Amino acid sequence: MERADEIYLIDMWRIVAREWRWFAGTAAVVLMATFAYLHASRSQWEATAWIQLGQLGVAPAGQDPKVEPFQRVLERLDTLGFQNDVLKSIGVPVEAPEAKLYRRSLKLEPLPYASLIKLRLRAYSAQDAAELASATVTVLQAIHRRIEARPLELARKRLGEVEASLKDARAEQERLSRETAAGKGDDARMAGVLLAGANADVRTLEQVRNDLMTRLADNYTSGTSMAWPIDVPADRVFPNAPLTLGMGVLAAAFLASLAAVARHALRRRGAATANLA
């Protein structure tokens, strides 16, 4: 047996046709509100940057060669002080709407397997988004240069000392070589023993120098930088017009149908009350 309170599509169509003024009016209001929202909302663009963390090849064995560990960098970028420094570096007031959007939209995604941090942020223009992303990397670079300055200074000083010692050792090696060639008997044998020691010292110092030079080369020691240029798509990311319009149309159809059904129910209740009276 069919239930009397079931509503079929044909019934819904009849209700909408009967209460078309309410349906059309409600739909028009919802669509107008959707267009007003799209018109009033400030457009936003999103910039993406990939930060390549610097590394120190002269770090002690067993320690992380990166200037700062990933987690510390992520926490630093997320602090209010760092973000305010970025804003001040490009002349944006820290309480401006642009600053609030920057802090609210800043998203960080670590990619440890590639030693990268993916950074995303939004601004009210494509140019501002690119400038904010560049400023974020620039401020981080300045911090990392201060952190790595002392270890690099010590490593270069050590390299200079090794090269000076190597120069002296080679001079001693040449002197002993001449004495060995010119000497006779015990003097020649003694000079030969000393020459063997000098040769060993030269080889050791050359190995130390080459190791330091390799660790200071760009393959092992490099500053924090951007792996690729900043990416800012030409299209805005907010508001998304097609998505917003689609949701507005669906909301208009739903609310307009609801209004028509509600009006139909009120009309039937009024008629029933009048009949009873």
XYZ file of C-alpha atoms in Angstrom:
277
model
C 0.000 0.000 0.000
C 1.397 3.389 -0.977
C 2.006 5.968 1.714
C -0.099 9.098 1.350
C 2.692 11.463 2.428
C 5.183 10.372 -0.246
C 6.206 13.120 -2.685
C 7.122 12.267 -6.274
C 8.945 14.397 -8.823
C 5.719 15.147 -10.639
C 4.253 16.390 -7.362
C 7.300 18.578 -6.784
C 6.967 19.975 -10.289
C 3.297 20.809 -9.699
C 4.178 22.540 -6.429
C 6.903 24.582 -8.101
C 4.611 25.451 -11.001
C 1.888 26.544 -8.573
C 4.264 28.535 -6.353
C 6.546 29.753 -9.143
C 6.659 33.297 -7.763
C 8.187 32.070 -4.490
C 10.534 29.745 -6.352
C 11.701 32.453 -8.748
C 11.987 35.074 -6.035
C 14.065 32.897 -3.730
C 16.305 31.730 -6.563
C 16.824 35.333 -7.679
C 17.801 36.415 -4.152
C 20.313 33.556 -3.787
C 21.843 34.197 -7.221
C 22.075 37.927 -6.506
C 23.831 37.151 -3.231
C 26.253 34.859 -5.103
C 27.090 37.561 -7.663
C 27.430 40.144 -4.896
C 29.879 37.861 -3.063
C 31.973 37.385 -6.193
C 31.985 41.125 -6.823
C 32.796 42.135 -3.234
C 35.504 39.542 -2.512
C 39.089 40.706 -3.044
C 40.928 38.521 -5.500
C 43.847 36.498 -4.184
C 46.837 34.990 -5.984
C 49.047 32.203 -4.662
C 52.832 31.992 -4.958
C 54.854 28.797 -4.529
C 58.565 28.690 -3.745
C 60.896 25.765 -3.120
C 63.585 26.507 -0.521
C 66.840 24.555 -0.814
C 68.404 24.482 2.644
C 72.075 25.354 2.814
C 74.616 22.850 4.085
C 78.055 22.921 5.663
C 80.438 20.256 4.468
C 82.745 21.157 7.358
C 80.229 19.956 9.974
C 81.694 17.415 12.426
C 81.200 13.768 11.551
C 77.815 12.461 12.663
C 76.151 15.880 12.694
C 73.514 17.146 10.259
C 75.393 19.070 7.540
C 72.437 21.408 6.935
C 72.738 24.920 8.309
C 69.564 24.295 10.352
C 67.544 21.109 10.790
C 64.256 20.930 8.911
C 62.067 21.130 12.004
C 63.871 24.179 13.330
C 63.511 25.967 9.990
C 59.784 25.139 9.870
C 59.303 26.453 13.395
C 61.286 29.590 12.568
C 59.213 30.342 9.465
C 56.037 29.878 11.493
C 56.949 32.407 14.190
C 55.297 35.823 14.307
C 58.657 37.556 14.675
C 60.056 36.052 11.471
C 56.911 36.847 9.511
C 56.928 40.441 10.763
C 60.586 40.770 9.704
C 59.594 39.635 6.200
C 56.772 42.184 6.044
C 58.976 45.014 7.312
C 61.683 44.162 4.782
C 59.334 45.104 1.928
C 57.550 47.942 3.724
C 54.231 46.247 4.547
C 52.698 47.334 7.905
C 52.347 44.327 10.196
C 48.661 45.124 10.861
C 47.679 45.737 7.236
C 45.181 43.397 5.518
C 48.019 42.212 3.262
C 50.033 41.203 6.331
C 47.131 39.322 7.882
C 46.529 37.432 4.628
C 50.252 36.580 4.404
C 50.356 35.144 7.931
C 47.051 33.312 7.536
C 47.864 31.757 4.158
C 51.511 30.784 4.757
C 51.768 27.008 4.303
C 54.958 24.957 4.666
C 55.526 21.444 3.353
C 58.848 19.739 4.166
C 60.395 17.503 1.503
C 63.305 15.937 3.422
C 64.215 13.440 0.689
C 65.142 16.397 -1.543
C 66.328 18.784 1.208
C 63.537 21.144 0.179
C 60.771 23.083 1.889
C 57.764 23.916 -0.268
C 56.310 27.294 0.663
C 52.926 28.637 -0.398
C 51.347 31.993 0.401
C 48.664 34.333 -0.898
C 48.445 38.035 -1.656
C 46.006 40.446 -3.259
C 48.001 40.609 -6.499
C 50.319 38.275 -8.382
C 53.190 40.753 -8.023
C 52.712 41.036 -4.243
C 52.587 37.250 -3.904
C 55.900 36.863 -5.748
C 57.473 39.684 -3.717
C 56.385 38.162 -0.402
C 57.723 34.735 -1.370
C 61.045 36.253 -2.435
C 61.277 38.304 0.778
C 60.596 35.205 2.891
C 63.513 33.379 1.288
C 65.750 36.460 1.494
C 65.199 36.920 5.239
C 65.861 33.210 5.831
C 69.046 33.427 3.770
C 70.293 36.327 5.897
C 69.716 34.328 9.088
C 71.494 31.288 7.698
C 74.450 33.370 6.542
C 74.895 34.576 10.120
C 74.664 31.006 11.431
C 77.194 29.588 8.986
C 79.621 32.517 9.101
C 81.634 31.320 12.117
C 82.070 27.648 11.025
C 83.108 28.773 7.531
C 85.549 31.298 8.984
C 87.169 28.601 11.124
C 87.311 26.159 8.189
C 88.959 28.702 5.895
C 91.385 29.673 8.640
C 92.260 26.009 9.120
C 92.768 25.644 5.356
C 95.152 28.597 5.369
C 97.128 27.078 8.241
C 97.363 23.726 6.455
C 98.542 25.369 3.227
C 101.221 27.305 5.138
C 102.368 24.110 6.859
C 102.370 22.296 3.527
C 104.539 25.001 1.989
C 107.074 24.655 4.818
C 106.967 20.852 4.603
C 107.648 20.918 0.854
C 110.575 23.290 1.378
C 111.981 20.914 4.003
C 111.374 18.001 1.637
C 113.372 19.677 -1.116
C 116.231 20.511 1.268
C 116.467 16.959 2.560
C 116.274 15.629 -0.989
C 119.286 17.726 -1.972
C 121.215 16.640 1.138
C 120.448 12.991 0.452
C 121.675 13.293 -3.129
C 124.862 15.171 -2.132
C 125.686 13.310 1.105
C 127.815 10.220 1.662
C 127.878 7.448 4.211
C 126.067 8.081 7.513
C 125.097 11.619 6.504
C 123.313 10.330 3.419
C 121.525 7.617 5.385
C 120.396 10.100 8.073
C 119.178 12.551 5.423
C 117.311 9.673 3.752
C 115.519 8.798 7.016
C 114.561 12.448 7.538
C 113.435 12.682 3.916
C 111.082 9.705 4.373
C 109.503 11.456 7.346
C 109.189 14.695 5.358
C 107.520 12.812 2.492
C 104.987 11.347 4.920
C 104.275 14.808 6.375
C 103.729 16.260 2.902
C 101.310 13.465 1.944
C 99.362 13.902 5.194
C 99.096 17.680 4.777
C 98.074 17.314 1.120
C 95.330 14.901 2.140
C 94.068 17.283 4.838
C 94.159 20.235 2.425
C 92.356 18.354 -0.330
C 89.717 17.161 2.129
C 89.091 20.709 3.370
C 88.938 22.089 -0.168
C 86.472 19.381 -1.185
C 84.243 20.011 1.828
C 84.284 23.764 1.124
C 83.361 23.235 -2.534
C 79.833 24.008 -3.757
C 78.876 20.314 -3.818
C 79.235 20.077 -0.027
C 78.992 23.660 1.247
C 76.312 25.957 -0.132
C 73.992 28.676 1.080
C 70.228 28.539 1.388
C 68.613 29.310 -1.963
C 65.571 28.712 -4.151
C 65.697 25.473 -6.096
C 63.496 26.908 -8.877
C 61.979 30.298 -9.707
C 58.895 31.373 -7.792
C 55.684 30.150 -9.436
C 52.642 32.458 -9.495
C 49.839 31.259 -11.820
C 48.151 33.967 -13.881
C 44.693 32.965 -12.634
C 43.545 33.944 -9.163
C 42.927 31.212 -6.616
C 40.175 33.061 -4.721
C 37.348 33.498 -5.298
C 36.987 30.596 -7.701
C 34.268 31.935 -10.019
C 33.177 28.654 -11.693
C 33.031 26.789 -8.384
C 31.251 29.643 -6.583
C 28.696 30.045 -9.374
C 28.074 26.309 -9.468
C 27.485 26.198 -5.722
C 25.293 29.297 -5.996
C 23.104 27.675 -8.664
C 22.724 24.507 -6.593
C 21.926 26.517 -3.469
C 19.415 28.620 -5.409
C 17.624 25.518 -6.739
C 17.526 23.878 -3.309
C 16.400 26.929 -1.336
C 13.893 27.967 -3.996
C 12.346 24.477 -3.968
C 12.258 24.571 -0.173
C 10.534 27.960 -0.243
C 7.960 26.714 -2.767
C 7.210 23.614 -0.677
C 6.930 25.697 2.504
C 4.557 28.137 0.811
C 2.479 25.257 -0.550
C 2.255 23.708 2.927
C 1.152 27.016 4.445
C -1.456 27.446 1.728
C -2.871 23.939 2.352
C -2.915 24.522 6.119
C -4.758 27.795 5.631
C -7.296 26.108 3.367
C -7.832 23.273 5.858
C -8.366 25.756 8.691
C -10.886 27.689 6.618
C -12.825 24.502 5.823
C -12.957 23.532 9.497
C -14.224 26.973 10.408
